[in-house]
Short mmCIF file of C-alpha atoms in Angstrom, two decimals:
data_model
loop_
_atom_site.label_atom_id
_atom_site.label_comp_id
_atom_site.label_asym_id
_atom_site.label_seq_id
_atom_site.Cartn_x
_atom_site.Cartn_y
_atom_site.Cartn_z
CA MET L 1 22.27 7.84 -19.22
CA ARG L 2 21.65 10.64 -16.90
CA ARG L 3 19.58 9.70 -13.86
CA SER L 4 18.75 12.70 -11.62
CA THR L 5 16.01 13.76 -9.34
CA LYS L 6 17.50 16.98 -8.15
CA PHE L 7 15.02 19.08 -9.93
CA ILE L 8 12.41 17.82 -7.53
CA ASN L 9 13.78 19.79 -4.73
CA ASN L 10 12.51 23.06 -6.05
CA ILE L 11 8.82 21.88 -6.21
CA ILE L 12 8.28 19.38 -3.39
CA ARG L 13 8.94 19.28 0.33
CA LEU L 14 8.55 16.69 3.02
CA PRO L 15 5.20 16.33 4.63
CA ILE L 16 5.06 18.38 7.83
CA ASN L 17 2.44 16.38 9.69
CA SER L 18 2.80 12.75 8.62
CA SER L 19 0.32 10.12 9.53
CA PHE L 20 3.08 7.60 10.26
CA ARG L 21 6.60 7.47 11.55
CA PHE L 22 9.07 5.47 9.74
CA HIS L 23 11.26 3.14 11.65
CA PRO L 24 14.34 1.45 10.15
CA ILE L 25 13.12 -2.02 11.06
CA GLY L 26 9.37 -1.48 10.73
CA TYR L 27 6.50 0.89 10.87
CA LYS L 28 5.16 2.13 14.20
CA PHE L 29 1.63 2.96 14.96
CA GLN L 30 0.70 6.59 15.55
CA SER L 31 -2.73 8.16 15.58
CA ARG L 32 -3.19 10.87 12.94
CA PRO L 33 -5.02 14.15 13.68
CA ILE L 34 -6.13 14.69 10.10
CA SER L 35 -7.24 12.30 7.46
CA ALA L 36 -8.00 12.54 3.78
CA LEU L 37 -9.60 9.05 3.81
CA TYR L 38 -12.42 9.84 6.28
CA ILE L 39 -13.85 13.32 6.67
CA THR L 40 -16.29 14.23 9.37
CA GLY L 41 -19.20 16.59 8.77
CA ASP L 42 -17.66 19.67 10.41
CA LYS L 43 -14.79 19.59 7.87
CA ALA L 44 -17.23 19.34 4.85
CA LYS L 45 -17.37 23.09 4.68
CA GLU L 46 -13.67 23.38 3.97
CA THR L 47 -13.17 20.35 1.86
CA TYR L 48 -14.90 17.37 0.27
CA ALA L 49 -14.95 13.64 0.89
CA THR L 50 -13.10 11.93 -2.09
CA LEU L 51 -13.83 8.40 -0.72
CA LEU L 52 -15.77 6.78 2.10
CA PRO L 53 -14.08 3.40 3.05
CA PHE L 54 -16.19 0.43 3.97
CA MET L 55 -15.75 -0.21 7.69
CA ASN L 56 -17.36 -3.24 9.24
CA PHE L 57 -16.87 -2.55 12.94
CA LYS L 58 -18.72 -5.61 14.18
CA SER L 59 -16.82 -8.05 12.12
CA THR L 60 -13.48 -6.49 12.89
CA PHE L 61 -13.97 -6.49 16.62
CA GLU L 62 -15.37 -9.99 16.64
CA GLN L 63 -11.93 -11.12 15.45
CA GLY L 64 -10.33 -9.27 18.24
CA HIS L 65 -8.00 -12.21 19.20
CA GLU L 66 -6.46 -12.23 15.64
CA LEU L 67 -6.29 -8.53 15.61
CA GLU L 68 -4.49 -8.35 18.95
CA ARG L 69 -2.04 -10.94 17.68
CA SER L 70 -1.34 -8.93 14.55
CA ILE L 71 -0.75 -5.79 16.57
CA ARG L 72 1.57 -7.64 19.02
CA HIS L 73 3.72 -9.31 16.32
CA ARG L 74 3.97 -6.18 14.30
CA GLN L 75 5.22 -4.40 17.40
CA MET L 76 2.51 -1.63 17.13
CA LYS L 77 1.55 0.63 20.05
CA SER L 78 -2.17 0.32 19.63
CA ASN L 79 -4.58 -0.12 22.50
CA LEU L 80 -7.35 -2.34 21.13
CA ASN L 81 -9.32 -2.34 24.38
CA LYS L 82 -9.51 1.40 24.32
CA ILE L 83 -10.67 1.33 20.69
CA MET L 84 -13.36 -1.11 21.47
CA LYS L 85 -14.55 0.95 24.42
CA MET L 86 -14.71 3.99 22.06
CA TYR L 87 -16.85 1.93 19.73
CA ALA L 88 -19.50 1.40 22.33
CA ASN L 89 -19.64 5.27 22.90
CA TYR L 90 -19.59 5.68 19.14
CA LYS L 91 -22.74 3.44 18.82
CA GLU L 92 -24.40 5.27 21.76
CA PHE L 93 -23.71 8.63 20.04
CA ASN L 94 -25.22 7.41 16.73
CA GLU L 95 -28.30 6.10 18.51
CA LYS L 96 -28.90 9.42 20.14
CA ILE L 97 -28.45 11.27 16.85
CA LYS L 98 -30.81 8.80 15.17
CA GLN L 99 -33.51 9.17 17.92
CA LEU L 100 -33.37 13.04 17.57
CA GLU L 101 -33.60 12.90 13.82
CA GLU L 102 -36.69 10.50 13.90
CA GLU L 103 -38.31 12.77 16.56
CA ARG L 104 -37.72 15.86 14.40
CA ASP L 105 -39.05 14.16 11.26
CA ALA L 106 -42.14 13.07 13.14
CA THR L 107 -42.71 16.61 14.39
CA ALA L 108 -42.27 18.05 10.92
CA LYS L 109 -44.68 15.40 9.44
CA GLU L 110 -47.35 16.19 12.16
CA LEU L 111 -46.90 20.01 11.45
CA ARG L 112 -47.44 19.48 7.73
CA GLN L 113 -50.61 17.50 8.29
CA LEU L 114 -52.04 20.27 10.51
CA ILE L 115 -51.30 22.92 7.89
CA LYS L 116 -53.34 20.86 5.30
CA GLN L 117 -56.41 20.83 7.53
CA GLU L 118 -58.95 23.63 7.10
CA THR L 119 -59.39 23.85 10.82
CA ASN L 120 -56.05 24.03 12.72
CA ASP L 121 -55.19 25.01 16.18
CA GLU L 122 -52.67 27.72 16.18
CA ASN L 123 -51.47 26.95 19.70
CA ILE L 124 -50.71 23.37 18.70
CA MET L 125 -48.91 24.55 15.58
CA ASN L 126 -46.77 27.02 17.55
CA THR L 127 -45.99 24.35 20.10
CA LEU L 128 -44.85 21.99 17.21
CA LYS L 129 -42.73 24.70 15.72
CA GLU L 130 -41.04 25.43 18.94
CA LYS L 131 -40.43 21.73 19.45
CA GLY L 132 -38.88 21.49 15.96
CA ILE L 133 -36.60 24.31 16.63
CA SER L 134 -35.60 22.83 19.91
CA LEU L 135 -34.89 19.44 18.39
CA ARG L 136 -32.89 21.09 15.57
CA ASN L 137 -30.67 22.87 18.06
CA ASP L 138 -30.27 19.75 20.24
CA LEU L 139 -29.26 17.80 17.17
CA LYS L 140 -26.81 20.55 16.04
CA ARG L 141 -25.09 20.58 19.54
CA LEU L 142 -24.96 16.82 19.76
CA LYS L 143 -23.27 16.57 16.36
CA GLU L 144 -20.82 19.32 17.08
CA ASN L 145 -19.86 17.42 20.23
CA PHE L 146 -19.79 14.07 18.30
CA TYR L 147 -17.49 15.17 15.46
CA PRO L 148 -14.16 15.37 17.45
CA PHE L 149 -14.98 11.98 19.04
CA GLU L 150 -15.92 10.43 15.78
CA ASP L 151 -12.73 11.83 14.15
CA GLU L 152 -10.54 10.28 16.86
CA PHE L 153 -12.28 6.90 16.89
CA ILE L 154 -12.48 6.44 13.10
CA HIS L 155 -8.81 7.32 12.63
CA MET L 156 -7.74 4.93 15.38
CA PHE L 157 -9.86 2.27 13.72
CA LEU L 158 -8.36 2.87 10.26
CA ASP L 159 -4.89 2.59 11.94
CA LEU L 160 -5.64 -0.97 12.90
CA PRO L 161 -3.57 -3.41 10.85
CA ASN L 162 -4.50 -6.25 8.49
CA GLN L 163 -4.61 -9.81 9.85
CA LEU L 164 -1.33 -11.67 9.43
CA HIS L 165 -1.03 -14.47 6.92
CA LEU L 166 -0.45 -17.94 8.23
CA HIS L 167 2.89 -18.17 6.44
CA CYS L 168 4.15 -14.82 7.88
CA PRO L 169 7.08 -15.31 10.28
CA LEU L 170 6.20 -14.04 13.76
CA GLY L 171 9.73 -13.84 15.28
CA GLU L 172 12.76 -11.64 14.48
CA HIS L 173 14.04 -13.65 11.50
CA GLU L 174 12.88 -14.10 7.92
CA ARG L 175 11.90 -17.43 6.44
CA ILE L 176 13.81 -18.50 3.30
CA LEU L 177 11.68 -19.93 0.47
CA TYR L 178 14.32 -20.31 -2.15
CA GLN L 179 18.05 -19.80 -2.56
CA TYR L 180 20.22 -19.78 -5.65
CA LYS L 181 23.94 -20.43 -5.45
CA GLU L 182 26.13 -19.44 -2.58
CA PRO L 183 26.80 -15.70 -1.48
CA LEU L 184 30.01 -14.06 -2.43
CA THR L 185 31.78 -13.02 0.87
CA ASN L 186 34.09 -10.29 -0.31
CA GLY L 187 33.53 -7.56 -2.76
CA LYS L 188 34.35 -3.85 -3.50
CA CYS L 189 31.97 -0.94 -3.27
CA HIS L 190 29.99 -0.42 -6.41
CA LEU L 191 30.57 3.35 -6.46
CA ILE L 192 34.39 2.96 -7.13
CA GLN L 193 33.64 1.67 -10.65
CA THR L 194 33.39 5.23 -11.99
CA ASN L 195 33.44 3.93 -15.62
CA PHE L 196 29.87 2.70 -15.06
CA VAL L 197 28.32 5.00 -12.45
CA GLU L 198 28.81 8.60 -11.29
CA PHE L 199 27.13 8.99 -7.93
CA ILE L 200 26.58 12.35 -6.28
CA ASP L 201 23.80 11.71 -3.72
CA ASN L 202 20.51 9.89 -3.43
CA THR L 203 18.70 12.40 -5.83
CA ARG L 204 21.55 12.52 -8.44
CA TYR L 205 23.45 9.75 -10.07
CA TYR L 206 24.41 8.89 -13.70
CA PHE L 207 24.75 5.48 -15.31
CA LEU L 208 27.38 5.25 -18.13
CA ASP L 209 27.98 2.95 -21.13
CA GLU L 210 26.82 -0.67 -20.53
CA ALA L 211 25.17 0.19 -17.12
CA ALA L 212 22.97 2.90 -18.88
CA GLU L 213 21.85 0.41 -21.47
CA PHE L 214 21.32 -2.35 -18.89
CA ASP L 215 19.15 0.11 -16.76
CA ILE L 216 16.75 0.44 -19.75
CA TYR L 217 16.77 -2.93 -21.37
CA CYS L 218 16.61 -5.05 -18.21
CA THR L 219 13.34 -3.18 -17.17
CA GLN L 220 11.88 -3.65 -20.54
CA ALA L 221 12.92 -7.36 -20.75
CA PHE L 222 11.46 -8.31 -17.46
CA THR L 223 8.26 -6.58 -18.38
CA GLN L 224 7.94 -8.49 -21.58
CA TYR L 225 8.89 -11.58 -19.69
CA VAL L 226 6.00 -11.11 -17.31
CA LEU L 227 3.65 -10.25 -20.11
CA GLN L 228 4.39 -13.38 -22.21
CA LYS L 229 5.07 -15.99 -19.50
CA GLY L 230 2.72 -14.70 -16.88
CA HIS L 231 -0.03 -13.51 -19.17
CA PHE L 232 -0.25 -10.04 -17.70
CA THR L 233 -1.56 -6.83 -19.31
CA GLN L 234 0.74 -3.89 -19.37
CA THR L 235 -0.66 -0.55 -18.15
CA ALA L 236 0.71 3.08 -18.03
CA ASN L 237 0.17 4.69 -14.62
CA PRO L 238 0.30 8.27 -13.31
CA ASP L 239 3.48 9.58 -11.59
CA PHE L 240 1.46 11.34 -8.84
CA VAL L 241 -0.92 9.83 -6.33
CA ARG L 242 -3.33 11.63 -3.89
CA CYS L 243 -2.94 11.29 -0.17
CA VAL L 244 -6.25 9.49 0.15
CA LEU L 245 -4.87 6.44 -1.88
CA LEU L 246 -1.65 6.51 0.29
CA GLU L 247 -3.88 6.29 3.49
CA ALA L 248 -6.07 3.63 1.81
CA ASN L 249 -2.98 1.51 1.33
CA ALA L 250 -1.61 2.44 4.77
CA THR L 251 1.56 3.69 3.09
CA PRO L 252 3.93 5.59 5.47
CA MET L 253 3.91 9.27 4.33
CA HIS L 254 7.70 9.36 4.65
CA TYR L 255 7.83 6.84 1.76
CA TYR L 256 7.25 9.53 -1.00
CA HIS L 257 7.79 13.21 -1.63
CA LYS L 258 4.90 15.59 -0.97
CA VAL L 259 4.20 17.98 -3.88
CA MET L 260 3.60 21.67 -3.25
CA GLU L 261 0.48 22.68 -5.25
CA GLU L 262 -0.56 26.15 -6.16
CA PRO L 263 -3.46 26.67 -5.78
CA LEU L 264 -4.36 23.78 -3.50
CA ASN L 265 -7.95 22.98 -3.81
CA ASN L 266 -8.04 20.32 -1.17
CA GLN L 267 -5.93 20.98 1.91
CA LEU L 268 -6.16 17.37 3.06
CA ASN L 269 -6.00 15.36 -0.23
CA THR L 270 -2.49 16.53 -1.31
CA ALA L 271 -0.49 15.02 -4.08
CA PHE L 272 2.70 12.85 -3.65
CA LEU L 273 5.30 12.01 -6.27
CA THR L 274 5.38 8.23 -6.48
CA GLY L 275 6.27 7.35 -10.06
CA GLY L 276 4.32 5.34 -12.57
CA ALA L 277 5.80 2.01 -11.37
CA SER L 278 4.58 2.40 -7.78
CA PHE L 279 1.85 0.11 -6.37
CA GLU L 280 -0.26 3.06 -5.24
CA SER L 281 -0.42 4.29 -8.78
CA PHE L 282 -2.70 1.47 -9.70
CA LEU L 283 -5.17 2.22 -6.95
CA GLY L 284 -6.77 5.23 -8.60
CA THR L 285 -7.77 3.03 -11.51
CA VAL L 286 -9.61 0.49 -9.39
CA THR L 287 -11.16 2.87 -6.79
CA LYS L 288 -14.85 2.33 -6.69
CA LEU L 289 -14.48 -0.16 -9.55
CA CYS L 290 -16.82 -3.23 -9.81
CA VAL L 291 -15.41 -6.22 -11.83
CA TYR L 292 -17.35 -9.06 -13.20
CA PRO L 293 -16.00 -12.61 -12.55
CA SER L 294 -15.18 -13.17 -16.18
CA PHE L 295 -12.50 -10.51 -15.99
CA LEU L 296 -10.78 -12.17 -12.96
CA PRO L 297 -8.05 -12.50 -12.06
CA LEU L 298 -6.92 -8.93 -13.12
CA LYS L 299 -3.23 -9.15 -13.84
CA TRP L 300 -1.35 -5.91 -14.66
CA VAL L 301 2.24 -5.01 -14.97
CA CYS L 302 3.80 -1.60 -15.34
CA CYS L 303 7.45 -0.43 -15.88
CA GLY L 304 8.67 3.06 -15.32
CA ARG L 305 10.07 5.30 -12.55
CA LEU L 306 9.75 4.63 -8.93
CA TYR L 307 10.52 7.37 -6.33
CA GLU L 308 10.93 5.88 -2.87
CA LYS L 309 12.85 7.49 -0.17
CA VAL L 310 14.86 4.65 1.40
CA LEU L 311 16.31 5.44 4.87
CA PRO L 312 19.65 3.92 5.76
CA MET L 313 19.80 0.88 8.03
CA ALA L 314 22.01 2.91 10.44
CA LYS L 315 22.95 6.50 11.10
CA ASP L 316 26.41 6.11 9.76
CA ASP L 317 25.24 4.30 6.57
CA ALA L 318 26.67 6.04 3.48
CA GLN L 319 24.39 6.96 0.52
CA ASN L 320 24.74 4.79 -2.52
CA LEU L 321 22.70 3.13 -5.30
CA TYR L 322 20.96 0.95 -2.73
CA THR L 323 19.51 4.08 -1.10
CA ALA L 324 18.90 6.06 -4.26
CA THR L 325 15.55 7.81 -4.44
CA GLN L 326 14.81 7.07 -8.08
CA SER L 327 14.88 3.74 -9.88
CA ASN L 328 13.55 2.13 -12.91
CA ALA L 329 11.19 -0.65 -11.71
CA VAL L 330 8.70 -3.24 -12.80
CA GLN L 331 5.46 -3.23 -10.69
CA THR L 332 2.74 -5.91 -10.60
CA PHE L 333 -0.89 -5.75 -9.51
CA VAL L 334 -3.16 -8.68 -9.34
CA ALA L 335 -6.79 -8.92 -8.03
CA THR L 336 -8.61 -12.15 -7.39
CA SER L 337 -12.04 -13.10 -5.89
CA THR L 338 -10.71 -15.53 -3.22
CA ALA L 339 -7.80 -15.64 -0.74
CA HIS L 340 -6.71 -18.97 -2.19
CA GLU L 341 -6.48 -17.61 -5.68
CA ALA L 342 -4.33 -14.68 -4.34
CA GLU L 343 -1.94 -17.02 -2.81
CA GLU L 344 -1.62 -18.82 -6.08
CA GLN L 345 -0.95 -15.70 -7.95
CA MET L 346 1.65 -14.61 -5.50
CA ASP L 347 3.47 -17.91 -5.87
CA SER L 348 3.19 -17.49 -9.65
CA ILE L 349 4.85 -14.09 -9.59
CA LEU L 350 7.63 -15.32 -7.30
CA ASN L 351 8.27 -18.28 -9.68
CA LEU L 352 8.58 -15.80 -12.58
CA CYS L 353 11.02 -13.73 -10.53
CA VAL L 354 13.16 -16.83 -9.70
CA ASP L 355 13.40 -17.84 -13.30
CA PHE L 356 14.32 -14.32 -14.38
CA TYR L 357 17.03 -13.63 -11.69
CA ARG L 358 18.77 -16.95 -12.28
CA ASN L 359 20.07 -15.53 -15.53
CA PHE L 360 22.31 -13.18 -13.82
CA ASN L 361 24.48 -15.94 -12.36
CA ILE L 362 24.69 -14.43 -8.88
CA HIS L 363 23.43 -15.60 -5.48
CA PHE L 364 19.92 -14.49 -4.44
CA ARG L 365 17.21 -15.68 -2.28
CA VAL L 366 13.42 -15.35 -1.71
CA THR L 367 12.22 -14.83 1.87
CA TYR L 368 9.09 -14.01 3.77
CA VAL L 369 9.90 -11.01 5.94
CA PRO L 370 8.86 -11.01 9.67
CA ALA L 371 5.65 -9.30 10.76
CA PHE L 372 7.32 -6.34 12.45
CA GLN L 373 8.63 -5.22 8.97
CA LEU L 374 5.27 -5.23 7.32
CA THR L 375 3.12 -2.10 6.67
CA SER L 376 -0.30 -2.11 8.27
CA SER L 377 -1.90 -3.12 5.01
CA GLU L 378 0.30 -6.06 4.31
CA SER L 379 -0.67 -9.59 5.41
CA LEU L 380 2.38 -11.16 3.94
CA ARG L 381 5.45 -9.99 2.06
CA ALA L 382 8.04 -11.99 -0.01
CA GLN L 383 11.24 -10.27 -0.94
CA ILE L 384 13.80 -11.18 -3.59
CA GLU L 385 17.22 -10.37 -1.97
CA ILE L 386 20.70 -10.26 -3.37
CA TYR L 387 23.72 -10.34 -0.94
CA SER L 388 25.91 -7.31 -1.03
CA PRO L 389 29.52 -8.60 -0.55
CA HIS L 390 30.63 -5.08 0.27
CA GLN L 391 28.01 -4.11 2.87
CA LYS L 392 27.74 -7.73 4.27
CA ARG L 393 23.92 -7.73 4.18
CA TYR L 394 21.04 -8.64 1.92
CA ILE L 395 19.49 -5.97 -0.32
CA CYS L 396 15.85 -6.10 -1.49
CA VAL L 397 15.78 -5.99 -5.26
CA GLY L 398 12.11 -6.84 -5.54
CA ARG L 399 9.08 -7.77 -3.41
CA VAL L 400 5.41 -8.98 -3.53
CA SER L 401 2.90 -8.48 -0.94
CA ASN L 402 -0.47 -10.10 -0.17
CA TYR L 403 -3.01 -7.46 1.06
CA LYS L 404 -6.03 -9.83 1.30
CA ASP L 405 -9.13 -7.67 0.94
CA PHE L 406 -7.84 -5.04 3.36
CA VAL L 407 -7.11 -2.34 0.68
CA SER L 408 -10.17 -3.18 -1.37
CA LYS L 409 -12.48 -2.31 1.51
CA ARG L 410 -10.88 1.03 1.76
CA ILE L 411 -11.15 1.87 -1.89
CA LEU L 412 -14.36 0.02 -2.63
CA PHE L 413 -12.91 -2.30 -5.16
CA THR L 414 -15.35 -5.11 -5.68
CA GLY L 415 -16.28 -7.96 -7.79
CA ARG L 416 -19.87 -8.92 -8.68
CA GLU L 417 -21.03 -12.44 -8.50
CA GLU L 418 -24.68 -12.92 -9.38
CA LYS L 419 -26.48 -10.46 -7.01
CA GLU L 420 -23.66 -10.21 -4.45
CA TYR L 421 -20.64 -7.86 -4.29
CA ASN L 422 -17.50 -9.08 -2.65
CA PHE L 423 -14.30 -7.16 -1.95
CA LEU L 424 -11.36 -8.42 -4.07
CA HIS L 425 -8.14 -9.75 -2.79
CA ILE L 426 -5.00 -7.86 -3.98
CA VAL L 427 -1.40 -9.08 -4.53
CA GLY L 428 1.38 -7.01 -5.96
CA GLY L 429 4.64 -5.11 -5.65
CA PRO L 430 7.73 -3.95 -7.39
CA ILE L 431 9.49 -7.14 -8.58
CA LEU L 432 12.47 -5.38 -9.87
CA TYR L 433 14.54 -2.40 -8.67
CA THR L 434 16.91 -1.98 -11.58
CA THR L 435 19.20 0.37 -9.84
CA ARG L 436 19.81 -1.96 -6.96
CA LEU L 437 20.25 -4.86 -9.31
CA THR L 438 22.87 -2.87 -11.18
CA ALA L 439 24.76 -2.03 -8.03
CA ALA L 440 24.75 -5.80 -7.08
CA LEU L 441 26.06 -6.89 -10.40
CA LEU L 442 28.97 -4.30 -10.10
CA GLU L 443 29.87 -5.68 -6.59
CA HIS L 444 29.90 -9.13 -7.98
CA GLU L 445 31.93 -8.00 -10.98
CA GLN L 446 29.42 -9.66 -13.35
CA PRO L 447 29.14 -8.42 -16.86
CA PHE L 448 25.97 -6.58 -17.88
CA LEU L 449 23.72 -8.71 -20.26
CA ASP L 450 23.17 -6.80 -23.49
CA GLN L 451 19.96 -6.16 -25.17
CA ASN L 452 20.01 -9.40 -27.16
CA HIS L 453 20.78 -11.63 -24.16
CA LEU L 454 18.06 -9.99 -22.04
CA PHE L 455 15.28 -10.43 -24.57
CA ALA L 456 16.51 -13.92 -25.40
CA MET L 457 15.17 -14.91 -21.95
CA ILE L 458 11.69 -14.38 -23.20
CA SER L 459 12.07 -16.93 -25.92
CA LYS L 460 13.48 -19.62 -23.70
CA ASP L 461 11.35 -22.75 -23.36
CA SER L 462 9.35 -22.64 -20.12
CA SER L 463 6.79 -25.12 -20.88
CA ALA L 464 6.69 -26.48 -17.29
CA ASP L 465 3.73 -25.58 -15.32
CA VAL L 466 4.28 -22.36 -13.14
CA LYS L 467 2.55 -24.18 -10.24
CA LYS L 468 5.41 -26.76 -10.19
CA LYS L 469 8.21 -24.25 -9.91
CA PRO L 470 10.71 -23.90 -7.02
CA ILE L 471 8.43 -21.70 -4.66
CA ASN L 472 5.79 -24.40 -4.73
CA GLU L 473 8.19 -27.20 -4.43
CA PHE L 474 9.54 -25.68 -1.22
CA LYS L 475 6.00 -25.24 0.21
CA ASN L 476 5.05 -28.78 -0.67
CA LEU L 477 7.64 -30.06 1.79
CA PHE L 478 5.54 -28.63 4.68
CA LYS L 479 2.25 -30.01 3.71
#
């Protein structure tokens, strides 16, 4: 089975001006000069606004203590006090614009009434016309001065992070939720097993024989497992995602490859190659979508390619299957009406993962990662990790994140309950990186399960309630 992404190099390049800067241990704050998520009026002549996110300034700044806590523990360089002062100026600007617009409308209305009268005073009409022209020019100048300030303030506001979940570790270490078996301490590099893998670089590698079959069947088997045991619905997603959706999810722009488009209709809202099994590929489907309660929770799963650029943990780290750009993956997406339901769905997904990964008979664990490793949109992230006996560190082979209603507000994803519209809570993430799992099995010298054994997992009896599985049992210890 050939697995190569070298062809990409001829049609894509790295983004020149990225909105974020990737850091090996986390994501650092940086104001962005240009945004596809929010476009001010002066840019409307050159491009168009694809989406206008919901921004509740008052509610956000009223929770300043929690926001400051989130910024501090994420190790972000954001000056909340400066942003709040800018908000005061922002409101003042808007009030002045509103006053001028009301005064201009009143002048225009008075002028129309005079024109309708049979006897009208030309001096008064000329005076009103001059006043209208003056108000129009004043309003134009005020808006021109306001646009740069508005651009800076809104972008700094959009860079503010999500609030942290109560279960999110605040220190430097992760929190272990579940652990299966003991780690293997010694192992050989998976790349030396050339009968199963031929690795050239991060964009080109080839699986052979049983490894090639496992790469396909494992992805399909896990997808079927989630469909039947978790009662999900399978979807097929696009391989390309627009920049506006990456910004809405606060995804670091270095995560994916930017596509060079000819002709480029929208200079700001460029396309990125993400793969159909990326979390962001779901967002286009639910943008500006309103869901009735009877359809909740939405539980979707997709399998396919995932193109993530994984940076090495250190400068001297060699490229291998753990850092490969392309992988087959299984991606989940769940939307609920409440935060409590979102937590339950996250636990349910993790329990499915635990049941599935046990079949490979190697050590793995489920952890909550510390706050400084989260992206701005994540409130909480759980990772399924397998210990690499060769690299002497844990490798993430799957993850699930809780976004609360942070992303929904940016893409206007709502649920309707009677006459009210509420933003939905989102949970999801890639629960399987097949390439990384394959590498881990090679290092543990474990045989690859064939098609029959993989799909036999689906038919196993799992009548026990998901809510009583290992993840929940661990949490119950702290109640």
